[in-house]
XYZ file of C-alpha atoms in Angstrom:
316
model
C -24.615 -20.450 22.180
C -26.589 -21.491 19.189
C -25.337 -24.787 17.822
C -25.976 -26.518 14.456
C -25.290 -30.206 14.890
C -24.087 -32.242 11.976
C -23.737 -36.138 12.484
C -24.970 -39.584 11.865
C -24.772 -43.194 13.214
C -25.329 -44.212 16.732
C -22.284 -42.072 17.743
C -23.842 -38.919 16.300
C -27.180 -39.624 18.175
C -25.406 -40.206 21.489
C -23.343 -37.006 21.036
C -26.612 -35.003 20.278
C -28.465 -36.444 23.183
C -25.407 -35.581 25.439
C -25.368 -31.910 24.299
C -29.247 -31.966 25.023
C -28.523 -33.308 28.750
C -25.985 -30.582 29.144
C -28.488 -27.886 28.394
C -26.664 -26.678 25.154
C -28.918 -24.719 22.753
C -29.206 -26.633 19.468
C -30.643 -24.496 16.880
C -30.817 -27.301 14.158
C -29.611 -30.616 13.256
C -28.454 -32.021 9.831
C -28.046 -35.770 9.166
C -28.031 -38.017 6.203
C -31.249 -39.359 4.525
C -32.838 -42.474 5.668
C -31.535 -45.338 3.571
C -34.110 -47.861 2.375
C -31.670 -50.746 3.159
C -31.267 -49.743 6.755
C -32.704 -52.194 9.226
C -33.171 -49.346 11.711
C -34.123 -45.843 11.406
C -31.563 -43.065 11.295
C -30.638 -42.636 14.790
C -29.722 -38.900 14.624
C -33.114 -38.235 13.105
C -34.760 -39.891 15.896
C -32.874 -38.154 18.517
C -33.642 -34.725 16.940
C -37.275 -35.549 16.633
C -37.494 -36.696 20.220
C -36.010 -33.276 21.301
C -38.269 -31.454 18.970
C -35.257 -29.962 17.000
C -35.266 -28.514 13.415
C -34.005 -31.045 11.082
C -32.515 -31.246 7.584
C -31.717 -34.608 6.056
C -29.430 -34.210 3.108
C -26.680 -36.139 1.364
C -24.920 -32.976 0.194
C -23.796 -30.438 2.745
C -22.550 -28.409 -0.158
C -26.016 -27.925 -1.720
C -27.504 -24.510 -1.802
C -30.395 -25.708 0.231
C -28.144 -26.910 3.159
C -26.002 -23.833 3.170
C -28.994 -21.425 3.243
C -30.641 -23.639 5.955
C -27.677 -23.109 8.206
C -27.199 -19.455 7.203
C -30.874 -18.806 8.268
C -30.245 -20.371 11.582
C -27.310 -18.001 12.354
C -25.560 -20.467 14.516
C -22.564 -19.594 16.801
C -21.031 -22.971 16.289
C -21.105 -26.177 14.153
C -20.592 -29.337 15.860
C -19.610 -32.417 13.756
C -19.929 -36.014 15.072
C -19.424 -38.742 12.741
C -19.362 -36.666 9.284
C -18.181 -38.287 6.211
C -18.493 -35.308 3.813
C -16.588 -31.973 3.477
C -18.397 -28.866 5.128
C -18.329 -26.107 2.569
C -16.592 -22.938 3.684
C -19.827 -20.872 3.218
C -21.276 -23.187 5.868
C -18.247 -22.862 8.267
C -18.355 -18.955 7.953
C -21.979 -18.959 8.676
C -21.225 -19.794 12.189
C -19.527 -17.112 14.258
C -17.141 -19.469 15.839
C -16.792 -21.924 12.900
C -17.076 -25.706 13.541
C -15.385 -28.507 15.437
C -14.986 -32.001 14.556
C -14.338 -35.381 16.424
C -11.467 -37.274 14.915
C -10.229 -40.621 16.353
C -6.511 -40.193 16.205
C -3.804 -38.000 17.773
C -3.615 -35.545 15.102
C -1.822 -34.462 13.001
C -0.960 -38.172 12.834
C -3.450 -40.355 11.053
C -5.703 -37.842 9.329
C -8.266 -39.389 7.028
C -11.369 -41.476 7.149
C -9.838 -44.952 8.436
C -7.477 -43.439 11.267
C -8.308 -46.304 13.739
C -7.586 -49.087 11.100
C -4.185 -47.643 10.127
C -3.162 -46.905 13.771
C -3.770 -50.696 14.434
C -2.281 -52.082 11.023
C 0.914 -49.974 11.581
C 1.327 -51.513 15.201
C 0.779 -48.271 17.133
C 0.743 -48.699 20.875
C -1.460 -45.627 21.465
C -4.040 -43.418 19.690
C -6.683 -41.177 20.873
C -9.328 -38.546 20.252
C -8.861 -34.952 18.835
C -11.425 -32.208 18.761
C -10.449 -29.748 16.285
C -11.638 -26.783 14.423
C -12.683 -27.462 10.868
C -11.405 -25.858 7.802
C -11.083 -26.686 4.037
C -8.581 -29.350 4.628
C -8.939 -33.000 5.808
C -8.528 -32.958 9.578
C -6.148 -30.107 9.240
C -7.636 -27.341 11.740
C -6.363 -26.174 14.918
C -6.454 -28.514 17.959
C -8.930 -27.667 20.697
C -8.917 -30.780 22.767
C -6.709 -34.078 22.597
C -6.759 -37.208 24.803
C -4.643 -40.297 24.523
C -5.710 -43.976 24.926
C -3.621 -47.382 24.787
C -4.127 -49.674 22.126
C -4.013 -53.147 23.772
C -2.023 -56.020 22.173
C -5.336 -57.834 21.468
C -7.512 -54.712 20.511
C -9.327 -54.763 17.088
C -10.711 -51.730 15.469
C -14.073 -52.853 17.052
C -12.949 -53.054 20.611
C -10.634 -50.042 20.390
C -13.633 -47.763 19.054
C -16.462 -49.008 21.093
C -14.607 -49.442 24.186
C -12.340 -46.483 24.270
C -12.607 -43.820 21.463
C -16.515 -43.816 21.187
C -17.248 -43.002 24.800
C -14.280 -40.699 25.139
C -15.332 -38.750 22.083
C -18.955 -38.230 23.513
C -17.363 -36.799 26.672
C -14.884 -34.635 24.917
C -17.507 -33.139 22.403
C -19.466 -31.900 25.535
C -16.255 -30.622 27.072
C -15.130 -28.676 24.002
C -18.526 -27.018 23.678
C -18.503 -25.863 27.267
C -14.955 -24.468 26.725
C -16.076 -22.406 23.761
C -19.272 -21.257 25.484
C -17.458 -20.109 28.582
C -14.581 -18.460 26.516
C -11.925 -20.769 28.061
C -10.998 -22.529 24.764
C -7.650 -22.287 23.208
C -6.617 -23.643 19.929
C -3.270 -24.914 18.764
C -2.126 -25.103 15.159
C -1.225 -28.500 13.966
C 2.441 -29.372 13.415
C 2.542 -30.074 9.766
C 6.023 -31.690 10.086
C 4.323 -34.513 12.252
C 1.276 -34.791 9.827
C 0.351 -38.004 7.928
C -2.753 -38.872 5.830
C -4.015 -42.368 5.249
C -6.722 -43.106 2.776
C -10.124 -44.851 3.511
C -9.095 -48.503 3.857
C -10.155 -50.845 1.040
C -9.974 -54.804 0.604
C -6.797 -54.098 -1.670
C -5.145 -52.632 1.532
C -5.726 -55.793 3.648
C -4.271 -58.513 1.488
C -2.188 -61.131 3.703
C 1.290 -62.039 2.646
C 1.873 -65.094 4.761
C 5.612 -64.781 4.357
C 5.479 -61.752 6.733
C 6.028 -61.840 10.372
C 3.311 -63.004 12.834
C 3.282 -59.639 14.327
C 2.691 -57.697 10.967
C 0.039 -60.214 9.924
C -1.716 -60.056 13.304
C -1.865 -56.472 13.291
C -3.274 -56.355 9.727
C -6.160 -58.671 10.852
C -6.832 -56.739 13.853
C -6.806 -53.493 11.921
C -9.336 -54.827 9.276
C -11.706 -56.276 12.022
C -14.766 -55.894 11.710
C -14.331 -54.428 8.273
C -13.350 -55.025 5.532
C -11.542 -58.153 6.808
C -8.010 -59.448 5.942
C -8.123 -60.948 2.571
C -6.490 -64.355 1.497
C -7.062 -67.127 -1.065
C -7.765 -70.780 -0.492
C -8.131 -73.078 -3.563
C -8.685 -70.033 -5.809
C -11.439 -68.535 -3.784
C -11.331 -65.349 -1.676
C -11.642 -65.661 2.044
C -11.734 -62.823 4.657
C -10.230 -63.643 8.079
C -11.103 -62.076 11.531
C -10.504 -62.619 15.230
C -6.814 -63.789 15.277
C -4.325 -64.595 17.949
C -0.559 -65.413 17.808
C 0.039 -69.149 18.301
C 2.823 -71.735 18.392
C 3.854 -73.654 15.493
C 6.078 -73.334 12.248
C 5.847 -74.412 8.679
C 5.712 -73.197 5.022
C 3.980 -69.802 5.311
C 0.267 -70.161 4.644
C -0.009 -73.771 5.546
C -2.618 -74.849 7.862
C -0.808 -76.615 10.763
C -3.656 -77.476 13.196
C -7.299 -77.195 13.578
C -10.003 -77.827 16.507
C -13.526 -76.940 17.166
C -12.619 -73.274 17.758
C -9.825 -72.269 15.465
C -7.091 -73.256 12.847
C -3.547 -72.368 12.867
C -1.620 -70.989 9.982
C 1.970 -70.698 9.511
C 3.508 -67.281 9.018
C 6.975 -66.144 8.013
C 8.284 -66.628 11.648
C 5.613 -68.492 13.531
C 1.790 -69.017 13.457
C -1.607 -67.368 13.883
C -4.853 -68.953 15.151
C -7.839 -67.891 13.247
C -11.253 -67.895 14.997
C -13.695 -66.325 12.403
C -13.986 -66.339 8.702
C -16.013 -65.174 5.935
C -16.172 -67.007 2.728
C -16.877 -65.125 -0.622
C -20.468 -64.527 -0.860
C -21.357 -65.709 2.698
C -21.607 -64.325 6.184
C -19.121 -64.400 8.909
C -18.815 -67.734 10.775
C -16.864 -69.366 13.353
C -13.734 -71.245 12.330
C -15.205 -74.388 13.862
C -18.302 -74.222 11.606
C -16.130 -73.592 8.628
C -14.095 -76.715 9.407
C -16.991 -78.718 10.125
C -18.482 -77.954 6.625
C -15.291 -79.528 5.078
C -13.929 -76.418 3.636
C -10.457 -76.758 5.155
C -8.086 -79.452 6.106
C -4.515 -79.662 7.774
C -1.968 -79.209 5.179
C -4.101 -76.887 3.083
C -2.357 -73.622 1.936
C -3.389 -70.180 1.815
C -2.186 -67.996 -0.996
C -1.670 -64.206 -1.535
C -4.443 -62.501 -3.754
C -3.524 -60.296 -6.627
C -5.105 -56.943 -7.591
C -7.122 -56.862 -10.734
C -7.485 -54.004 -13.082
C -10.405 -52.513 -11.110
C -8.257 -52.377 -8.033
C -10.025 -55.378 -6.219
C -8.302 -58.503 -4.820
C -8.692 -61.704 -6.762
C -7.456 -65.212 -6.646
């Protein structure tokens, strides 16, 4: 079965390498162009070159060049692993079996590009990986495979993705290709009555209102970690918060109750949260202890809620 692989990032490279180890026939690889700002070379390009595979680097899957490149390869299947742009219908129909995609949610719930973030923010206790056929919609095609994972109470987007959804996805892509190649695959249409779509998460979506419950704010911080961070204001300046944990304490919401070498505790609407990592505006992430040592925060200081400016960005 001739496969055209489309992907990017380390996940895409690992998926491509796994298909190679399984002996699948990769007719060609499409990935994004190398970025001058990247500290490391494009991992999918490196994986394709190491395997000696035909390679196309493009930022536009809809370009005539990309479509004709795939048509000339006459693939049986497109395999998508970490793809952030739409695959045009002409490219899908160029493959005998169409295309399959990795999506990190239990479709039809949490369609869209920030599925992991929103599942954590909304306090879900489980999520999973879905391998589905692609069509012209956003994560709307029939489901080929689906597996569930637990969202632990202390999971962040980072731990959930790299510890659970990433390795499971690599395994499931290989399994889905094997099922299609052997003729054992069955596809199940998605139940539209259960569908939900969440947009790509932005800083404006992660504003902290300290009057909310500890659980709600904790979920928001976990769901914005490692990016884009949960947004608050201190002394008229934006501050991003990461790496939190429920704590004991009570006070006026937003007030710093305690501080030590590793964290500071902030009052919520019904309790408190310990914050262990921050990112001041224009700076890199730093440990809460270092932020405190710099004299940037003191007990009794109060965080406030940012507002959204006309451009849709948080501001103090």
